[in-house]
Every structure is written in C-alpha cells, then in structure tokens.
PDB file of C-alpha atoms in Angstrom:
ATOM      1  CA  UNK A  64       0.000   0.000   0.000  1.00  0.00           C
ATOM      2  CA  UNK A  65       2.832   2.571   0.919  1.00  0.00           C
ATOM      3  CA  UNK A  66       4.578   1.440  -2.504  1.00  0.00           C
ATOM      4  CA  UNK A  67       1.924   2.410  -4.611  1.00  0.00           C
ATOM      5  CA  UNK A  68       1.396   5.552  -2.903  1.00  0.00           C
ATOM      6  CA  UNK A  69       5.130   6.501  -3.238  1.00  0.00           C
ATOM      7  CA  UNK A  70       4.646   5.608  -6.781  1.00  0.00           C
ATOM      8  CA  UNK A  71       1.213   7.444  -7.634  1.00  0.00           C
ATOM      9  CA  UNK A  72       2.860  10.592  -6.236  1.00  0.00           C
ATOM     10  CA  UNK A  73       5.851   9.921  -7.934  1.00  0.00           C
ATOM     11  CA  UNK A  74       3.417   9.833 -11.072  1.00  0.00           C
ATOM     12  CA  UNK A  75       1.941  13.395 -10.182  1.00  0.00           C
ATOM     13  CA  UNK A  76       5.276  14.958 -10.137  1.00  0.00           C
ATOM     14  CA  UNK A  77       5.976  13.244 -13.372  1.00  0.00           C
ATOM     15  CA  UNK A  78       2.850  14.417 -15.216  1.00  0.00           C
ATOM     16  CA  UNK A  79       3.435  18.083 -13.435  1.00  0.00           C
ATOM     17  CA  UNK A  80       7.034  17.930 -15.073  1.00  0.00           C
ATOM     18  CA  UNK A  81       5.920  17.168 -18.527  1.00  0.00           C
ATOM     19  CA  UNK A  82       2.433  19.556 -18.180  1.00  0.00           C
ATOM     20  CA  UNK A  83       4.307  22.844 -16.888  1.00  0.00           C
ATOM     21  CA  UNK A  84       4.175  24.343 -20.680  1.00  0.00           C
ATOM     22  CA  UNK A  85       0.622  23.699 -20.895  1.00  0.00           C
ATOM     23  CA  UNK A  86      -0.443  24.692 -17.615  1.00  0.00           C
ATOM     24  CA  UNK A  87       1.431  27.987 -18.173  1.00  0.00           C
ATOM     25  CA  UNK A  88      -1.924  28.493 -20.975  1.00  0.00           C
ATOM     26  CA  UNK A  89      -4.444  26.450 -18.956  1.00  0.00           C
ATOM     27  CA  UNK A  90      -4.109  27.246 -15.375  1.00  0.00           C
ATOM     28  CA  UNK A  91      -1.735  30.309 -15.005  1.00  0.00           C
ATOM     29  CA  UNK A  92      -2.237  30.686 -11.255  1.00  0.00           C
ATOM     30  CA  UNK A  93      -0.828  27.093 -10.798  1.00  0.00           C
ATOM     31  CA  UNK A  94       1.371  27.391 -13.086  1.00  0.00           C
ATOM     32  CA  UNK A  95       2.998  30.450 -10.850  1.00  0.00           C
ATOM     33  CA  UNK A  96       2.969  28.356  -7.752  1.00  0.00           C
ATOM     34  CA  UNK A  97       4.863  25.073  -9.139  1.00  0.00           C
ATOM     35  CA  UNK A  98       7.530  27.428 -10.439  1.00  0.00           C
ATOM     36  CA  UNK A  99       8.355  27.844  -6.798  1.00  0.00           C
ATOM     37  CA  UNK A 100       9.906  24.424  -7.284  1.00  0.00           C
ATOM     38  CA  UNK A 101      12.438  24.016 -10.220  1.00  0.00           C
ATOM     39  CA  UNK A 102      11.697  21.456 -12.329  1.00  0.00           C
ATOM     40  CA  UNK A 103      15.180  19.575 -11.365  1.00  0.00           C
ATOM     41  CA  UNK A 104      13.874  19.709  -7.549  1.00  0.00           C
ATOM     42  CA  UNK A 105      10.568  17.928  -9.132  1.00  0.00           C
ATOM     43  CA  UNK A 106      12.687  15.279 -10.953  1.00  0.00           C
ATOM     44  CA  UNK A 107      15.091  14.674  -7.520  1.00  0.00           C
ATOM     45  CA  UNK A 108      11.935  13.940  -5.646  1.00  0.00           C
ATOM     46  CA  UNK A 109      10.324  11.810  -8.404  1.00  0.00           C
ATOM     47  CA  UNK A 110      12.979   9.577  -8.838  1.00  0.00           C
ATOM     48  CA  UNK A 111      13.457   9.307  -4.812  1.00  0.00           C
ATOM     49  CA  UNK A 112       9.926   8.251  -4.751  1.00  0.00           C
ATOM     50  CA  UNK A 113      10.595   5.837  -7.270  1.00  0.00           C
ATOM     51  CA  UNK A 114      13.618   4.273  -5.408  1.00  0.00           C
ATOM     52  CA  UNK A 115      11.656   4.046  -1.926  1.00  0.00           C
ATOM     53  CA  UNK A 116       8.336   2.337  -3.641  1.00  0.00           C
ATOM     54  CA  UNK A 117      10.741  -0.621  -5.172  1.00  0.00           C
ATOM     55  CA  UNK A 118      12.796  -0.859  -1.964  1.00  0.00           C
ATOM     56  CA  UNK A 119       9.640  -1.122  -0.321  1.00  0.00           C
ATOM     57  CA  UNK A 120       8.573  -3.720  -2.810  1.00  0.00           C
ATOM     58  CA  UNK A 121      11.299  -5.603  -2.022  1.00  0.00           C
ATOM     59  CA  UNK A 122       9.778  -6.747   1.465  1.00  0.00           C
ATOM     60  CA  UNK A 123       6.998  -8.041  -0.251  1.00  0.00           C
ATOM     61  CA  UNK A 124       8.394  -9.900  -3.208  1.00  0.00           C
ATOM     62  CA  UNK A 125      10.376 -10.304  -6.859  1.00  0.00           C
ATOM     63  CA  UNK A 126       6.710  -9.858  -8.239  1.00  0.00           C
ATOM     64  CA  UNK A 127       5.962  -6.689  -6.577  1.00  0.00           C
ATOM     65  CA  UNK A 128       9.254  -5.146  -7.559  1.00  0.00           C
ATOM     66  CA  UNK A 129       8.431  -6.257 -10.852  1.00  0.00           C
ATOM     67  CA  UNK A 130       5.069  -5.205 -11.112  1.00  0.00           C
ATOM     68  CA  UNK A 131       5.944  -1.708  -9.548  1.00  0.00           C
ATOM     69  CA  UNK A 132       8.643  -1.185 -12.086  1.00  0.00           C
ATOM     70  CA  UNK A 133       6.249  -1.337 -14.777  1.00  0.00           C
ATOM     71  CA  UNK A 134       3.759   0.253 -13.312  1.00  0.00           C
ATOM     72  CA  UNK A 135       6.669   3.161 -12.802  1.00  0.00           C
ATOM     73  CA  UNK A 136       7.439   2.572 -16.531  1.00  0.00           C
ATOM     74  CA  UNK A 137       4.443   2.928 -17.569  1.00  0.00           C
ATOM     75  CA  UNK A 138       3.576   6.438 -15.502  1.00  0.00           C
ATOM     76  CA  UNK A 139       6.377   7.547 -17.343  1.00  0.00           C
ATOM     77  CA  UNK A 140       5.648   6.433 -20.819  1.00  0.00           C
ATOM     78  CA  UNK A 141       1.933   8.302 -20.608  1.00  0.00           C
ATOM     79  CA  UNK A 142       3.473  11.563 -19.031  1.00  0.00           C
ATOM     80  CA  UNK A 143       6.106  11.686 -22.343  1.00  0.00           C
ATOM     81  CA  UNK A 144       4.005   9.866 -25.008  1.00  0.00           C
ATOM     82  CA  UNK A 145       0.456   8.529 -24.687  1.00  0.00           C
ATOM     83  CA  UNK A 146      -1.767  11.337 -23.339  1.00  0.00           C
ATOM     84  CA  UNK A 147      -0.662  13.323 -26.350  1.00  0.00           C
ATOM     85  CA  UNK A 148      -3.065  10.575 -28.268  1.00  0.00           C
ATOM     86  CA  UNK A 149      -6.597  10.685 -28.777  1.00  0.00           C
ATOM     87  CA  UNK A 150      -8.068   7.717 -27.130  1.00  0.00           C
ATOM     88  CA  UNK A 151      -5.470   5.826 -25.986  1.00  0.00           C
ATOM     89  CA  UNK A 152      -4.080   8.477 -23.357  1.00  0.00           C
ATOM     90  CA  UNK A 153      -7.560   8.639 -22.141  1.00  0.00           C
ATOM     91  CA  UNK A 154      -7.547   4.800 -22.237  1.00  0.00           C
ATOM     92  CA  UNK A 155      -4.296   4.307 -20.508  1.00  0.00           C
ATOM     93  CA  UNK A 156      -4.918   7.490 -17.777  1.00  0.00           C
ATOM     94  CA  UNK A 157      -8.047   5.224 -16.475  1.00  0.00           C
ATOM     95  CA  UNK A 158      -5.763   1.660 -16.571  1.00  0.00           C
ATOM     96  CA  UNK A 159      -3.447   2.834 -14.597  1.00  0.00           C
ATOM     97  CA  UNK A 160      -5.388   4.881 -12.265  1.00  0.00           C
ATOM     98  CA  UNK A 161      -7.362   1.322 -11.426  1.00  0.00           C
ATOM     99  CA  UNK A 162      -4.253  -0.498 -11.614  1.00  0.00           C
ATOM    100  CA  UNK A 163      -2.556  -0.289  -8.048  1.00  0.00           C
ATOM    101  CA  UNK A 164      -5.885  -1.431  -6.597  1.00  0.00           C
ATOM    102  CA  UNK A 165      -6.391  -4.528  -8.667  1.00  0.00           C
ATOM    103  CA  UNK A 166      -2.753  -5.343  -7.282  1.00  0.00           C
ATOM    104  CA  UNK A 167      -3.465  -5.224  -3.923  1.00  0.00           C
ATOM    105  CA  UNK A 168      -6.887  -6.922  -3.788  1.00  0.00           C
ATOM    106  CA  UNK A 169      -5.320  -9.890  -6.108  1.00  0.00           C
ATOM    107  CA  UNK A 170      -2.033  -9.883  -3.366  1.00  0.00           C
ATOM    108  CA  UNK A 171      -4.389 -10.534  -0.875  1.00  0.00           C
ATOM    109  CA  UNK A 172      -6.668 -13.118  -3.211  1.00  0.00           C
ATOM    110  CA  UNK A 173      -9.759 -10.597  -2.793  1.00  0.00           C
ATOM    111  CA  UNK A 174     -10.603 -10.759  -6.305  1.00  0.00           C
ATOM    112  CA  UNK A 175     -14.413 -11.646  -7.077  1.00  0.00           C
ATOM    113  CA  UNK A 176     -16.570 -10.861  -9.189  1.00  0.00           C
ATOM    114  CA  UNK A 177     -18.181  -7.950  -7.129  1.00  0.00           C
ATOM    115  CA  UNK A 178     -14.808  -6.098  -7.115  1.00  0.00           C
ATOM    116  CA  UNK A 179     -14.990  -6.434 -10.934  1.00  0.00           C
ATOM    117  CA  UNK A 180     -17.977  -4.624 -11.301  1.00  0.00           C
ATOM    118  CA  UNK A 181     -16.822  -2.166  -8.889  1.00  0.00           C
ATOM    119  CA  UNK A 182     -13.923  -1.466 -10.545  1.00  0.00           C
ATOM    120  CA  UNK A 183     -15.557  -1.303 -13.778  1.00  0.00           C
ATOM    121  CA  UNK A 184     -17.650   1.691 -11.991  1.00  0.00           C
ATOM    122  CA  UNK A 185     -14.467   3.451 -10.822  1.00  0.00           C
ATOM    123  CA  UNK A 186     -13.006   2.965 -14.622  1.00  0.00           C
ATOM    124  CA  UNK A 187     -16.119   4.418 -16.250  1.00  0.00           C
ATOM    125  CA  UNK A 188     -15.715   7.449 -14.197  1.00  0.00           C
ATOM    126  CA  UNK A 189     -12.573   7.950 -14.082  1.00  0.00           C
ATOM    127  CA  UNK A 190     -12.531   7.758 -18.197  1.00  0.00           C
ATOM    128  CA  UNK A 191     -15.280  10.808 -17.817  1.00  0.00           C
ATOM    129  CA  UNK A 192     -13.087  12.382 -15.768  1.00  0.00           C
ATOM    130  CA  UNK A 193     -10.332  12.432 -18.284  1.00  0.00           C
ATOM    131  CA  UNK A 194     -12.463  13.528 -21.101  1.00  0.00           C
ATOM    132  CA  UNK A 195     -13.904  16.566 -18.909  1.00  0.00           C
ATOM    133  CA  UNK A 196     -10.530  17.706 -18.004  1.00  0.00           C
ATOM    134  CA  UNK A 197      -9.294  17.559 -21.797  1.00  0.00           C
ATOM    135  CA  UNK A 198     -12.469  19.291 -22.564  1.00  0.00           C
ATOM    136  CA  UNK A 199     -11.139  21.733 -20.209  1.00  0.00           C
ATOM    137  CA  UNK A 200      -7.964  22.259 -21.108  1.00  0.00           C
ATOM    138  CA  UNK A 201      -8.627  22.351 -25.000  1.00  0.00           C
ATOM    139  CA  UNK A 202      -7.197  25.581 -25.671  1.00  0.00           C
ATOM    140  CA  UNK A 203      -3.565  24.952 -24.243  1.00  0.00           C
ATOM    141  CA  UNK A 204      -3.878  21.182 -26.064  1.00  0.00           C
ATOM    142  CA  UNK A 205      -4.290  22.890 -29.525  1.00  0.00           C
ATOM    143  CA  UNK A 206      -1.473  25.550 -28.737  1.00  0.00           C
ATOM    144  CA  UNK A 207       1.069  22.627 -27.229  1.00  0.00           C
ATOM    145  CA  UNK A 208       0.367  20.410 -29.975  1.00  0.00           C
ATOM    146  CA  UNK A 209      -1.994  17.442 -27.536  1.00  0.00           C
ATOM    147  CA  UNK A 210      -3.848  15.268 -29.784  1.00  0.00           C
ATOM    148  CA  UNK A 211      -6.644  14.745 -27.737  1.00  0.00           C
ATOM    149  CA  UNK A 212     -10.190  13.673 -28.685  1.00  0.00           C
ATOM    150  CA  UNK A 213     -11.955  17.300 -28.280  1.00  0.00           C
ATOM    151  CA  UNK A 214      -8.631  18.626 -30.673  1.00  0.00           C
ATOM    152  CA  UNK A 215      -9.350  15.932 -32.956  1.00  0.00           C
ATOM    153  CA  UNK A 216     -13.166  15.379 -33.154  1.00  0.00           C
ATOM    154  CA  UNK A 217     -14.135  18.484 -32.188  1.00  0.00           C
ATOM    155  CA  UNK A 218     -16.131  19.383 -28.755  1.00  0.00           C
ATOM    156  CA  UNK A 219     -19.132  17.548 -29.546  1.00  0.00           C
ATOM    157  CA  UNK A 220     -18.474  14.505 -30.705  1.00  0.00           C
ATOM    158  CA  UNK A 221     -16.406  14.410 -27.261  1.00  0.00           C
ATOM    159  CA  UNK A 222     -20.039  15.239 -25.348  1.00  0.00           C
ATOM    160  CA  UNK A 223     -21.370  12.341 -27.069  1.00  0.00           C
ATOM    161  CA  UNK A 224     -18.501   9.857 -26.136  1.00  0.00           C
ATOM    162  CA  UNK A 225     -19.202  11.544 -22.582  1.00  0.00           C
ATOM    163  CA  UNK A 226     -23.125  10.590 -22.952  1.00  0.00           C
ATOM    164  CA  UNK A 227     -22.569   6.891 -23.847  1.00  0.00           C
ATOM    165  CA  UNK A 228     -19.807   6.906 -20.478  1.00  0.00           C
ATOM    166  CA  UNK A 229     -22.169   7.797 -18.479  1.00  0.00           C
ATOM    167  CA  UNK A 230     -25.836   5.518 -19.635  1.00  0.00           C
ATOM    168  CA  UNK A 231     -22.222   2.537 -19.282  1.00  0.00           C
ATOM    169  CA  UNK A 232     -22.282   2.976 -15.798  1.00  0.00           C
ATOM    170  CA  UNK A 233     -25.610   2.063 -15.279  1.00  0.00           C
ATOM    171  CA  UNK A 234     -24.907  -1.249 -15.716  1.00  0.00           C
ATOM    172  CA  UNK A 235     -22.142  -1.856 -12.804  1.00  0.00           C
ATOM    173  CA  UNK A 236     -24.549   0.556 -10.415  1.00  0.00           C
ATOM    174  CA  UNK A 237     -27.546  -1.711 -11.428  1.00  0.00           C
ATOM    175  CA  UNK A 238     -25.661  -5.186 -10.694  1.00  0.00           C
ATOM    176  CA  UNK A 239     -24.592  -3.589  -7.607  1.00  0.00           C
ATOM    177  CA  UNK A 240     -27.832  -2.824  -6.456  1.00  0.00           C
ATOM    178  CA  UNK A 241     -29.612  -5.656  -7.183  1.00  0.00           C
ATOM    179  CA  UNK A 242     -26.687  -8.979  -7.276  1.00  0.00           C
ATOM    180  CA  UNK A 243     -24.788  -7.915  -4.386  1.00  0.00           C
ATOM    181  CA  UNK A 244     -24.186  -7.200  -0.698  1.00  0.00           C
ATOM    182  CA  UNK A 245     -23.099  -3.452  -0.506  1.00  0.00           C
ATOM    183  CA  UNK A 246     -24.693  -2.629   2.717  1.00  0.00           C
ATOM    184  CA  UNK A 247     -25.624   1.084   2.804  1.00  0.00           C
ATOM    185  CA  UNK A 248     -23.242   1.951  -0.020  1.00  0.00           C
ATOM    186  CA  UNK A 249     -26.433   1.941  -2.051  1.00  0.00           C
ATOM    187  CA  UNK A 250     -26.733   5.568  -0.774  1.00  0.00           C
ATOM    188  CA  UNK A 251     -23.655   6.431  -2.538  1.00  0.00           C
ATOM    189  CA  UNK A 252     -24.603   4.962  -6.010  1.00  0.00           C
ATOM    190  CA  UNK A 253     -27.914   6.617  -5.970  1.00  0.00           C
ATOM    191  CA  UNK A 254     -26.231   9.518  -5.027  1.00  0.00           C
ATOM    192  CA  UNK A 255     -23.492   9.317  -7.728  1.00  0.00           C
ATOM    193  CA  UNK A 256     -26.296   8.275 -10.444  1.00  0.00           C
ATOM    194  CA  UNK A 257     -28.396  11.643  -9.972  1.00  0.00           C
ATOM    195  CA  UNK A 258     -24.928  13.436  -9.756  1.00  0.00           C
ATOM    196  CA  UNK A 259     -24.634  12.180 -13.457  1.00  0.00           C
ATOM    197  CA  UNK A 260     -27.705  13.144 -14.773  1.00  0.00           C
ATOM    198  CA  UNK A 261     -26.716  16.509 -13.329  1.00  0.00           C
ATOM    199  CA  UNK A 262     -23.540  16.167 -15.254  1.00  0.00           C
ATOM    200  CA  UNK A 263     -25.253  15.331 -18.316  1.00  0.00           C
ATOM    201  CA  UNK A 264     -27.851  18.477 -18.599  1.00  0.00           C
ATOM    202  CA  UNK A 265     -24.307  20.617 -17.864  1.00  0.00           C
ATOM    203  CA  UNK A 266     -22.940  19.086 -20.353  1.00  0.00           C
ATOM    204  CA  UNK A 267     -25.041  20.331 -22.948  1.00  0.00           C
ATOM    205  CA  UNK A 268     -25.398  23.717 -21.894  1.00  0.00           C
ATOM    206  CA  UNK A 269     -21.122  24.107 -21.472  1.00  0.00           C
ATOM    207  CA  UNK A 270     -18.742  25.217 -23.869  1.00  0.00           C
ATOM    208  CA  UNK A 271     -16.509  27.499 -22.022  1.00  0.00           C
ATOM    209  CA  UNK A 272     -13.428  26.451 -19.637  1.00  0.00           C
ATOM    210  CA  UNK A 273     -15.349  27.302 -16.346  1.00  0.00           C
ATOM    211  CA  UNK A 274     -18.372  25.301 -17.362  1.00  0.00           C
ATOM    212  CA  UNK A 275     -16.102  22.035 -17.911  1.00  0.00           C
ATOM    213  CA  UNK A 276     -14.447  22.552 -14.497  1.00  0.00           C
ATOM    214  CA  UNK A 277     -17.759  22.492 -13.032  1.00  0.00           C
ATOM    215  CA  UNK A 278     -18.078  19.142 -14.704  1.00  0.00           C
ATOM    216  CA  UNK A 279     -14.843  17.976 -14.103  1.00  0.00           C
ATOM    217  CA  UNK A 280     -14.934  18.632 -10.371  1.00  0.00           C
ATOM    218  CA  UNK A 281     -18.853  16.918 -10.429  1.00  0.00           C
ATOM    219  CA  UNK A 282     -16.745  13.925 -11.087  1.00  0.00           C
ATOM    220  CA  UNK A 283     -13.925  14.750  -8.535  1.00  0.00           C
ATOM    221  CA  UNK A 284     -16.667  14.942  -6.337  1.00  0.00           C
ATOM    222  CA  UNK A 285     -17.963  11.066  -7.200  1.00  0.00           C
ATOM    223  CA  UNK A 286     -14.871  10.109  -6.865  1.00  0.00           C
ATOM    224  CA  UNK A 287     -13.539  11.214  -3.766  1.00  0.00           C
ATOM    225  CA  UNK A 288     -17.062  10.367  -2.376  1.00  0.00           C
ATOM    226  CA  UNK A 289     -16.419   6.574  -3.346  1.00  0.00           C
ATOM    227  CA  UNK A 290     -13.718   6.439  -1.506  1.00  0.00           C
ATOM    228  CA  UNK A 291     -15.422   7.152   1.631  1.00  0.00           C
ATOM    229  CA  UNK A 292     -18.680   5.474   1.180  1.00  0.00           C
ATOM    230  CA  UNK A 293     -16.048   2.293   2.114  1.00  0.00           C
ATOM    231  CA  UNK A 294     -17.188   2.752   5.374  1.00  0.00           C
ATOM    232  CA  UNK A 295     -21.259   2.298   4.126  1.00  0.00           C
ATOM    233  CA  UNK A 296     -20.419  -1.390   3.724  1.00  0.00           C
ATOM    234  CA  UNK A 297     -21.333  -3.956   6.035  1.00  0.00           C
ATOM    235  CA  UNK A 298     -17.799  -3.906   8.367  1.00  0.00           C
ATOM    236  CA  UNK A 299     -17.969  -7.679   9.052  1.00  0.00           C
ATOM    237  CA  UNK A 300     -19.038  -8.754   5.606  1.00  0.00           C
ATOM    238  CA  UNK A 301     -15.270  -6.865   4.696  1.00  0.00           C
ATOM    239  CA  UNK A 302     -13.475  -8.037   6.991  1.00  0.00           C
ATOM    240  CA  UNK A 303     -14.972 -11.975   6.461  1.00  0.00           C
ATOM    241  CA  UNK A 304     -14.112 -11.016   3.057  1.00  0.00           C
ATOM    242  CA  UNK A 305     -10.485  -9.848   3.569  1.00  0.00           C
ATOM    243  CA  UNK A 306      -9.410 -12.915   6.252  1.00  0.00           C
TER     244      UNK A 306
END
C-alpha cells in the first residue's frame, strides 16, 4: 500500500514535469505556484519516490518489484508519449489509475466478481473524468500540440462519447444494487447516479473552460465520495471477506 502511494505521487510529479508548458496556458495561477519548485527539484523527488516504492517492494516480493517497475514505466511512458493521443491516453490514464488497486486486492486473493464490477464503476468514471478535463484544457492542447479527442473530433463529438460513459455505468450501479451485498453503499450509487444526470444536462449547456471545471470537479466529487462510502459497507461482511 505505501509502494503504490510513493509511486502514484511519484506519477503526479511526473505528469506536473511534462504539463508545466501547458499549464502555463491552462491554469496560469498554478502554473505560478509550481515554479516555486524548479523542475530539477521535481525530478530529484520523483525519482526518490521511485527508489523508496521498489525498496519497499522488495519486502513483499520479486513480483511486486516487478510489477511496480512497470507500473513506474508505464507512468512515465503516458506523461512523455500517450496522453498526447486521442483515445489511448484517455484509455491508458483510467488503466493505470485502477491499476494499483487490482494489485493489492489480487495480493491478498480478494478478487471476485463484485470487485470487478466495482472497478468497472471506478473505470467508467474515471474515463469521464479524463475527457472533462481535456475538454477543459482544449485551448492549451491545440497551442502545445496534444492530440486529444476534443482537438481531434471536435467538442461535440467528445459530449457524445461523454453521454454513452455515463448511460455505461448504469450497468455496474444496477448489478450492484440488485446482485450484491453493498450494505448502505447503495446511498452512494444513488447519489453518484443523480450526480450524473446533473452532469449530463451541464454538459449540454457548457462550452466554455469554467463550465467544464464544473463538470470535471462533479466527477472529482464522485470520486472522492467513493472512496469514503467504504465505510457504508457492512464492516464484518469486509473483513470476512479480507481474512
């Protein structure tokens, strides 16, 4: 748990490092503040984060080094390469955001079924959120050179793509609801589902940046919100679950 951490911060600094240009265009007022740390200080700390996530790996086992410098790898490779793509940045941005918890429930041999369809939720989402935030940050994408799906195919064509993401999620909510034991965690899903209609009827009516923040941090919101509705489930059903 403390490796991936390590490494998903490690992953912020990374994507900060290669996003400073654009963020000069997008987000000027950030932009100002991270210059209060050079990018070389950035670098230092990302690859000491790097180092102390395999060491700590190495407690666990070969596998978890391995899989951790991969994972690291593969951070990397999206910063520099892949979110400059339509599609597949997106693609890989959700993948890897999933990733580190997949690894721990399948270290532990927690993997069912139900954590699929969970995780196919948090994927879903998570893809949205990506999507807003290029939405978002169109204008410094076309300046930089970002081939992301809004440069490409145009704002609405990314809406629709955002439509069909969010009718998807109806399926995992309505398995959820109705196949499995998620205690009072149902509040959070019909929470998250009118939150999405919400998003949806913004959706339609935005086409400047502050409009797609509002969207983007709808979904921050869902997000962050999942995290905590943890404690909704059924405490001994989890912890039958987990020994």
């Amino acid at each position: 748990v403390l490796a991936s951490a390590a490494v998903i911060a490690s992953g912020y600094i990374i994507n900060n490092f290669y996003d400073s240009e654009k963020d000069q265009i997008n987000r000027p007022e950030k932009s100002k503040l991270d210059e209060l740390v050079s990018q070389n200080t950035k670098l230092s700390i990302y690859f000491i984060l790097n180092f102390a996530a395999v060491v700590m790996a190495s407690y666990v086992s070969f596998r978890a080094v391995l899989f951790f410098s991969v994972y690291i790898f593969g951070i990397w490779f999206y910063s520099h390469k892949l979110k400059k793509l339509p599609f597949i940045g997106n693609l890989t941005s959700a993948v890897l955001t999933v990733l580190p918890f997949f690894a721990i429930l399948m270290y532990y041999k927690n993997f069912g079924s139900e954590i699929f369809v969970h995780a196919s939720f948090l994927f879903l989402i998570i893809s949205m959120r990506e999507l807003s935030k290029d939405l978002e940050n169109i204008k410094g994408d076309l300046v930089i050179g970002y081939q992301t799906i809004p440069v490409v195919y145009g704002e609405r064509i990314s809406k629709v793509l955002l439509t069909i993401l969010v009718l998807l999620t109806l399926i995992p909510t309505y398995l959820l609801l109705q196949y499995y034991e998620i205690g009072h965690m149902y509040l959070y899903f019909y929470a998250s589902t009118l939150l999405l209609f919400v998003f949806l009827f913004l959706l339609w009516r935005s086409s400047k940046k502050a409009q797609y923040l509002v969207l983007h941090n709808i979904l921050k919101l869902i997000l962050v919100a999942g995290v905590f509705s943890i404690l909704l489930l059924d405490i001994d059903l989890v912890l039958k679950r987990i020994l």
